[in-house]
Short mmCIF file of C-alpha atoms (C1' of nucleotides) in Angstrom, two decimals:
data_model
loop_
_atom_site.label_atom_id
_atom_site.label_comp_id
_atom_site.label_asym_id
_atom_site.label_seq_id
_atom_site.Cartn_x
_atom_site.Cartn_y
_atom_site.Cartn_z
CA MET A 367 28.30 -26.88 -0.95
CA LYS A 368 26.09 -23.61 -0.37
CA GLU A 369 22.94 -25.55 1.36
CA GLN A 370 23.34 -28.85 2.40
CA LEU A 371 20.58 -29.16 5.14
CA GLU A 372 16.85 -29.05 4.23
CA ASN A 373 14.85 -26.19 5.83
CA LYS A 374 11.72 -24.43 5.43
CA SER A 375 13.02 -22.54 2.47
CA THR A 376 14.63 -25.45 0.54
CA PRO A 377 13.02 -25.49 -2.94
CA LEU A 378 11.33 -28.91 -3.13
CA PHE A 379 8.02 -29.22 -5.00
CA PRO A 380 7.44 -28.82 -9.08
CA ILE A 381 4.26 -26.68 -9.57
CA SER A 382 1.87 -29.41 -10.10
CA THR A 383 2.88 -31.05 -6.74
CA ALA A 384 2.46 -27.85 -4.98
CA ALA A 385 -0.82 -27.22 -6.66
CA GLU A 386 -2.21 -30.52 -5.30
CA LEU A 387 -0.89 -30.15 -1.74
CA LEU A 388 -2.79 -26.66 -1.66
CA GLY A 389 -5.85 -27.85 -3.42
CA ILE A 390 -5.50 -25.38 -5.79
CA SER A 391 -5.06 -25.06 -9.68
CA VAL A 392 -1.48 -24.67 -11.17
CA HIS A 393 -2.64 -21.62 -12.95
CA THR A 394 -3.92 -19.95 -9.84
CA LEU A 395 -0.36 -20.38 -8.50
CA ARG A 396 1.28 -18.66 -11.63
CA MET A 397 -1.28 -15.79 -11.25
CA TYR A 398 -0.32 -15.23 -7.72
CA GLU A 399 3.19 -15.10 -8.65
CA LYS A 400 2.58 -12.72 -11.74
CA GLU A 401 0.86 -10.47 -9.21
CA GLY A 402 3.82 -10.50 -7.07
CA LEU A 403 2.57 -12.14 -4.10
CA ILE A 404 5.01 -14.95 -4.10
CA VAL A 405 8.60 -15.53 -5.36
CA PRO A 406 9.39 -19.21 -5.81
CA PHE A 407 12.74 -20.65 -6.51
CA LYS A 408 13.60 -20.92 -10.24
CA LYS A 409 15.90 -23.66 -11.62
CA ASP A 410 18.28 -22.84 -14.32
CA SER A 411 15.76 -24.12 -16.88
CA ASN A 412 13.24 -21.71 -15.41
CA GLN A 413 11.12 -24.25 -13.98
CA ARG A 414 9.51 -23.37 -10.40
CA ARG A 415 10.47 -25.36 -7.27
CA TYR A 416 8.31 -24.22 -4.22
CA SER A 417 9.36 -24.77 -0.62
CA ARG A 418 7.46 -25.22 2.69
CA ALA A 419 7.52 -21.75 3.50
CA ASP A 420 6.21 -20.85 0.02
CA LEU A 421 3.30 -23.23 0.80
CA GLU A 422 2.70 -21.73 4.12
CA ARG A 423 2.86 -18.27 2.43
CA ILE A 424 0.31 -19.39 -0.21
CA GLN A 425 -2.10 -20.69 2.23
CA CYS A 426 -1.86 -17.20 4.06
CA VAL A 427 -2.75 -15.47 0.73
CA ARG A 428 -5.62 -17.80 0.19
CA ARG A 429 -7.15 -17.05 3.44
CA ALA A 430 -6.88 -13.43 2.90
CA ILE A 431 -8.48 -13.95 -0.53
CA ASN A 432 -11.18 -16.36 0.08
CA GLU A 433 -12.05 -16.03 3.92
CA ASP A 434 -11.04 -12.25 4.86
CA LYS A 435 -12.15 -10.90 1.37
CA ILE A 436 -9.01 -8.83 0.92
CA SER A 437 -8.36 -8.32 -2.72
CA ILE A 438 -4.98 -9.14 -4.28
CA GLU A 439 -4.26 -5.50 -4.88
CA GLY A 440 -5.06 -4.89 -0.89
CA ILE A 441 -2.49 -7.71 -0.18
CA LYS A 442 0.13 -6.22 -2.38
CA ARG A 443 -0.39 -2.76 -0.81
CA MET A 444 -0.08 -4.22 2.72
CA LEU A 445 3.27 -6.19 1.84
CA ALA A 446 4.37 -2.70 0.33
CA LEU A 447 4.43 -1.25 3.76
CA ILE A 448 7.01 -3.74 5.14
CA PRO A 449 9.84 -1.51 5.79
CA CYS A 450 12.54 -3.34 3.62
CA TRP A 451 14.75 -0.13 3.60
CA SER A 452 15.24 -0.45 7.17
CA ILE A 453 15.88 -4.16 7.29
CA MET A 454 18.37 -3.85 4.34
CA LYS A 455 19.77 -0.83 5.98
CA CYS A 456 19.61 1.22 2.54
CA SER A 457 21.46 4.61 2.34
CA ASP A 458 19.44 7.77 1.94
CA LYS A 459 20.76 7.73 -1.72
CA GLU A 460 19.66 4.25 -2.29
CA ARG A 461 16.32 5.03 -0.70
CA GLU A 462 15.60 8.05 -3.05
CA ALA A 463 16.25 5.99 -5.99
CA CYS A 464 14.21 3.01 -5.07
CA PRO A 465 10.73 2.35 -6.17
CA ALA A 466 10.05 -0.08 -3.42
CA TYR A 467 10.93 2.94 -1.13
CA ILE A 468 9.23 5.73 -3.11
CA ASN A 469 5.94 3.83 -4.20
CA MET A 470 3.35 1.69 -2.52
CA GLU A 471 1.59 -0.44 -5.05
CA LYS A 472 3.59 -3.71 -4.39
CA PRO A 473 6.06 -5.40 -2.23
CA CYS A 474 9.75 -4.82 -2.93
CA TRP A 475 10.29 -8.31 -4.19
CA ALA A 476 7.61 -7.56 -7.26
CA TYR A 477 10.16 -5.08 -8.85
CA ASN A 478 13.04 -5.79 -10.72
CA LEU A 479 15.63 -3.79 -8.78
CA GLU A 480 18.80 -3.38 -10.74
CA ASP A 481 20.81 -0.64 -9.11
CA ASN A 482 21.12 -1.31 -5.39
CA VAL A 483 21.57 -4.25 -2.90
CA CYS A 484 18.51 -6.15 -4.10
CA ALA A 485 20.32 -6.29 -7.41
CA LYS A 486 22.87 -9.05 -6.28
CA MET A 487 20.23 -11.52 -4.60
CA ASN A 488 17.67 -13.68 -5.16
CA CYS A 489 14.39 -12.43 -3.30
CA SER A 490 13.42 -15.88 -2.52
CA GLU A 491 16.33 -16.02 -0.16
CA CYS A 492 16.03 -12.38 0.89
CA GLU A 493 15.61 -11.61 4.94
CA VAL A 494 12.60 -9.19 3.98
CA TYR A 495 10.65 -11.92 1.93
CA ASN A 496 11.37 -14.44 4.28
CA SER A 497 10.49 -12.49 7.61
CA PHE A 498 7.05 -12.04 6.46
CA VAL A 499 5.60 -15.30 5.68
CA GLU A 500 2.50 -15.39 7.95
CA CYS A 501 -0.11 -12.88 7.60
CA ASN A 502 -0.21 -11.26 10.80
CA SER A 503 3.57 -10.43 10.74
CA ILE A 504 3.38 -6.85 9.61
CA LYS A 505 1.06 -5.64 12.69
CA ASP A 506 3.48 -7.86 14.81
CA TYR A 507 6.43 -6.04 13.51
CA MET A 508 4.92 -2.83 14.26
CA LYS A 509 3.88 -3.67 17.84
CA GLN A 510 7.68 -4.58 18.34
CA ASN A 511 8.89 -1.40 17.05
CA TRP A 512 6.34 1.02 18.58
CA GLY A 513 6.49 -0.74 21.90
CA LYS A 514 6.90 2.54 23.94
CA MET B 986 -16.96 28.01 23.51
CA LYS B 987 -15.27 24.96 22.66
CA GLU B 988 -14.84 25.36 18.97
CA GLN B 989 -15.42 28.67 17.42
CA LEU B 990 -13.29 28.85 14.21
CA GLU B 991 -14.24 26.70 11.24
CA ASN B 992 -11.41 24.23 10.26
CA LYS B 993 -11.23 20.93 8.26
CA SER B 994 -12.91 19.03 10.77
CA THR B 995 -15.86 21.17 11.38
CA PRO B 996 -18.91 19.39 11.01
CA LEU B 997 -20.60 21.12 8.04
CA PHE B 998 -22.76 19.19 5.76
CA PRO B 999 -25.65 16.82 6.13
CA ILE B 1000 -25.70 13.44 4.20
CA SER B 1001 -27.55 14.54 1.00
CA THR B 1002 -25.07 17.39 0.57
CA ALA B 1003 -21.95 15.39 1.16
CA ALA B 1004 -23.43 12.82 -1.16
CA GLU B 1005 -23.86 15.44 -3.93
CA LEU B 1006 -20.50 17.00 -3.44
CA LEU B 1007 -18.89 13.59 -3.75
CA GLY B 1008 -21.11 12.41 -6.61
CA ILE B 1009 -22.14 9.26 -4.76
CA SER B 1010 -25.48 8.02 -3.22
CA VAL B 1011 -26.49 8.38 0.43
CA HIS B 1012 -26.41 4.87 1.00
CA THR B 1013 -22.96 4.28 -0.26
CA LEU B 1014 -21.83 6.81 2.44
CA ARG B 1015 -23.65 4.83 5.14
CA MET B 1016 -22.23 1.70 4.12
CA TYR B 1017 -18.76 3.05 4.46
CA GLU B 1018 -19.59 4.31 7.78
CA LYS B 1019 -21.04 0.85 8.76
CA GLU B 1020 -17.80 -0.76 7.73
CA GLY B 1021 -15.86 1.41 9.79
CA LEU B 1022 -14.06 3.49 7.36
CA ILE B 1023 -15.32 6.84 8.54
CA VAL B 1024 -16.84 8.33 11.71
CA PRO B 1025 -18.67 11.53 10.69
CA PHE B 1026 -19.97 13.88 13.55
CA LYS B 1027 -23.37 13.31 14.82
CA LYS B 1028 -25.70 15.68 16.29
CA ASP B 1029 -27.59 14.95 19.52
CA SER B 1030 -30.32 13.92 17.23
CA ASN B 1031 -28.21 11.21 15.77
CA GLN B 1032 -28.10 12.96 12.30
CA ARG B 1033 -24.57 12.89 10.57
CA ARG B 1034 -22.61 16.26 9.74
CA TYR B 1035 -19.73 15.56 7.25
CA SER B 1036 -16.50 17.86 7.71
CA ARG B 1037 -14.27 18.95 4.64
CA ALA B 1038 -11.75 16.23 6.11
CA ASP B 1039 -14.35 13.73 5.92
CA LEU B 1040 -14.99 14.43 2.20
CA GLU B 1041 -11.28 14.27 1.54
CA ARG B 1042 -11.06 10.93 3.52
CA ILE B 1043 -14.04 9.55 1.54
CA GLN B 1044 -12.50 10.64 -1.79
CA CYS B 1045 -9.42 8.58 -0.84
CA VAL B 1046 -11.46 5.58 -0.04
CA ARG B 1047 -13.23 5.86 -3.17
CA ARG B 1048 -10.09 5.74 -5.11
CA ALA B 1049 -8.65 2.98 -3.47
CA ILE B 1050 -11.95 0.99 -4.00
CA ASN B 1051 -12.67 1.87 -7.66
CA GLU B 1052 -9.25 2.74 -9.11
CA ASP B 1053 -6.80 0.72 -7.11
CA LYS B 1054 -8.86 -2.05 -6.70
CA ILE B 1055 -8.65 -2.71 -2.94
CA SER B 1056 -11.42 -4.11 -1.27
CA ILE B 1057 -13.23 -2.56 1.55
CA GLU B 1058 -11.77 -5.35 3.82
CA GLY B 1059 -8.17 -4.74 2.52
CA ILE B 1060 -8.73 -1.05 3.54
CA LYS B 1061 -9.79 -1.91 7.02
CA ARG B 1062 -6.70 -4.05 7.33
CA MET B 1063 -4.43 -1.46 6.23
CA LEU B 1064 -6.02 1.07 8.72
CA ALA B 1065 -5.69 -1.58 11.45
CA LEU B 1066 -1.99 -1.02 11.16
CA ILE B 1067 -1.91 2.51 12.24
CA PRO B 1068 0.11 2.30 15.61
CA CYS B 1069 -2.82 4.11 17.66
CA TRP B 1070 -1.44 2.38 20.99
CA SER B 1071 1.86 4.29 20.30
CA ILE B 1072 0.17 7.61 19.52
CA MET B 1073 -2.31 7.47 22.25
CA LYS B 1074 0.70 6.19 24.60
CA CYS B 1075 -1.36 3.50 25.99
CA SER B 1076 -0.02 1.50 28.98
CA ASP B 1077 1.36 -2.12 28.49
CA LYS B 1078 -1.97 -3.04 30.61
CA GLU B 1079 -4.32 -1.04 28.23
CA ARG B 1080 -2.69 -2.58 25.32
CA GLU B 1081 -3.18 -6.32 26.51
CA ALA B 1082 -6.96 -5.51 27.06
CA CYS B 1083 -7.52 -3.52 23.68
CA PRO B 1084 -9.11 -5.26 20.79
CA ALA B 1085 -7.64 -2.54 18.55
CA TYR B 1086 -4.11 -3.57 19.83
CA ILE B 1087 -4.69 -7.38 19.82
CA ASN B 1088 -6.70 -7.81 16.57
CA MET B 1089 -6.24 -6.81 13.04
CA GLU B 1090 -9.48 -6.78 11.19
CA LYS B 1091 -10.50 -3.16 11.29
CA PRO B 1092 -9.09 0.38 12.26
CA CYS B 1093 -9.18 1.18 16.34
CA TRP B 1094 -12.38 3.66 15.65
CA ALA B 1095 -14.50 0.96 14.25
CA TYR B 1096 -14.33 -0.41 17.89
CA ASN B 1097 -16.72 0.57 20.60
CA LEU B 1098 -13.99 1.02 23.31
CA GLU B 1099 -15.37 1.36 26.74
CA ASP B 1100 -12.43 0.58 29.08
CA ASN B 1101 -9.39 3.05 28.09
CA VAL B 1102 -8.59 6.19 27.05
CA CYS B 1103 -10.64 6.01 23.90
CA ALA B 1104 -13.83 5.65 25.76
CA LYS B 1105 -13.90 9.29 27.02
CA MET B 1106 -13.71 10.80 23.51
CA ASN B 1107 -15.31 10.77 20.09
CA CYS B 1108 -13.16 9.11 17.24
CA SER B 1109 -14.19 12.16 14.76
CA GLU B 1110 -11.80 14.36 16.92
CA CYS B 1111 -9.18 11.95 17.68
CA GLU B 1112 -5.59 12.51 16.60
CA VAL B 1113 -5.36 8.82 15.41
CA TYR B 1114 -8.27 9.33 13.15
CA ASN B 1115 -7.11 12.69 12.01
CA SER B 1116 -3.56 12.03 11.26
CA PHE B 1117 -4.38 9.58 8.65
CA VAL B 1118 -6.65 11.15 6.17
CA GLU B 1119 -4.86 10.61 3.26
CA CYS B 1120 -4.32 7.25 1.83
CA ASN B 1121 -0.37 7.37 1.48
CA SER B 1122 -0.18 8.31 5.33
CA ILE B 1123 0.47 5.09 6.48
CA LYS B 1124 3.70 4.39 4.42
CA ASP B 1125 4.78 7.88 5.08
CA TYR B 1126 4.56 7.35 8.81
CA MET B 1127 6.67 4.09 8.41
CA LYS B 1128 9.36 5.95 6.48
CA GLN B 1129 9.60 8.68 9.10
CA ASN B 1130 9.82 6.22 12.04
CA TRP B 1131 12.13 3.73 10.21
CA GLY B 1132 14.41 6.61 8.82
CA LYS B 1133 17.69 5.04 9.96
"C1'" DG C 985 12.82 -40.94 -27.65
"C1'" DA C 986 8.49 -41.23 -26.01
"C1'" DA C 987 5.44 -39.83 -22.32
"C1'" DA C 988 4.58 -36.60 -18.56
"C1'" DG C 989 5.01 -32.24 -16.88
"C1'" DT C 990 6.05 -27.29 -17.83
"C1'" DT C 991 6.20 -22.81 -19.83
"C1'" DG C 992 3.66 -18.16 -20.89
"C1'" DA C 993 -0.31 -16.08 -22.97
"C1'" DT C 994 -5.21 -15.34 -24.20
"C1'" DA C 995 -10.04 -16.16 -23.55
"C1'" DT C 996 -13.88 -17.47 -20.74
"C1'" DT C 997 -16.57 -18.63 -16.46
"C1'" DT C 998 -18.04 -17.82 -11.90
"C1'" DA C 999 -18.46 -16.02 -7.46
"C1'" DT C 1000 -19.31 -12.04 -5.14
"C1'" DA C 1001 -18.15 -7.25 -3.48
"C1'" DA C 1002 -19.66 -2.57 -4.26
"C1'" DA C 1003 -23.56 0.05 -5.31
"C1'" DT C 1004 -28.54 0.67 -5.84
"C1'" DA C 1005 -33.40 0.70 -5.03
"C1'" DC C 1006 -36.98 0.66 -1.88
"C1'" DC C 1007 -39.18 0.71 2.62
"C1'" DA C 1008 -41.77 2.50 7.16
"C1'" DA C 1009 -40.57 5.35 11.08
"C1'" DG C 1010 -38.45 9.29 12.92
"C1'" DT C 1011 -36.53 14.24 12.83
"C1'" DA C 1012 -35.86 18.91 10.59
"C1'" DT C 1013 -37.75 23.07 8.83
"C1'" DT C 1014 -41.06 26.69 7.65
"C1'" DA D 291 -48.97 21.01 10.78
"C1'" DA D 292 -47.18 20.06 6.53
"C1'" DT D 293 -43.13 19.04 3.36
"C1'" DA D 294 -38.66 17.72 3.03
"C1'" DC D 295 -34.99 15.03 4.76
"C1'" DT D 296 -32.84 11.38 7.67
"C1'" DT D 297 -32.68 6.97 10.03
"C1'" DG D 298 -31.71 1.92 9.67
"C1'" DG D 299 -32.96 -2.26 7.55
"C1'" DT D 300 -33.30 -5.61 3.55
"C1'" DA D 301 -33.65 -7.13 -0.95
"C1'" DT D 302 -31.71 -6.56 -5.68
"C1'" DT D 303 -28.79 -5.32 -9.58
"C1'" DT D 304 -24.13 -4.47 -11.67
"C1'" DA D 305 -19.60 -4.58 -12.30
"C1'" DT D 306 -15.50 -7.07 -12.17
"C1'" DA D 307 -12.02 -9.71 -9.39
"C1'" DA D 308 -10.52 -14.49 -8.90
"C1'" DA D 309 -10.21 -18.70 -10.88
"C1'" DT D 310 -10.68 -21.84 -14.92
"C1'" DA D 311 -10.02 -23.88 -19.32
"C1'" DT D 312 -7.42 -24.36 -23.59
"C1'" DC D 313 -3.28 -23.68 -26.35
"C1'" DA D 314 1.50 -24.50 -28.73
"C1'" DA D 315 6.27 -24.68 -27.57
"C1'" DC D 316 9.84 -26.35 -24.43
"C1'" DT D 317 11.79 -29.28 -20.68
"C1'" DT D 318 12.17 -33.07 -17.59
"C1'" DT D 319 12.11 -38.18 -16.66
"C1'" DC D 320 12.74 -43.01 -17.28
#
DNA sequence: GAAAGTTGATATTTATAAATACCAAGTATT
DNA sequence: AATACTTGGTATTTATAAATATCAACTTTC
């Protein structure tokens, strides 16, 4: 029994239910995923299951695109600024070998990292991914860390 | 004699020359400025003069828009992440009153700040503005500050 | 085991951001 | 004082990102 209690990250809804709840099409959801904006849980059969946190995150993405007029590429670049290397306490050696540290086109969870901490874990359960659900969270994070 | 030597931030070119050097229209330049992406020097007569650093910055903006497909709104949000409050050593009181600290839609230099350090100075000569000419500089800055 | 829902992929539509063109009034240059 | 350039504004064009539609093969559900 790894996870008994239901929480915000519990995989619940199949794609059609998620789409309905959000008022968007199933294809749009898959497109966001392909772009690396979201990482829904996948069952063994490869079917997606969306959590409440996923829905919240998708609403943020949606607002960013449709109201704030930030392009998907722009959102990806912003998410690429999350200091995952610091949160995951990567060694200098790991950093120098990690495309998520080196590059800046997309968030760490949009890579398929095979030779560091991230290889062992599922991004949909990772602290990095789950600490930045809300859109404002990146600037808030910077404010905290550059307090003085 | 405040500034005798010519450097990267020396105001040199009128708008038409800048446009020609960059291969874009005069109006596009004004548009970038209106959006708050650039702050060229202005003469007393209100005419713009572009420095070499301005040209470099505009090339970065251009690449971001046309090659990387980041929208102008997206660029603004990225630049809004620059921790100006830390660079300028703003007090807690100043921070709490500053829209550039509170909000996240646009870079600090796109505001007309009247009641803090920024009121006294010209953004085109400010350290914050001049430390982030290159597009990669924000992530680089984060890497430096979250080294360990 | 039949019906409903899912998978990924490509092709098409639509909404709009980015750039351009045009304007009259003001400034610079000779 | 005449010519060339700049100012800020709106109105228009164009390039394309975001979303939709359609597809055959595969999975879930009852």
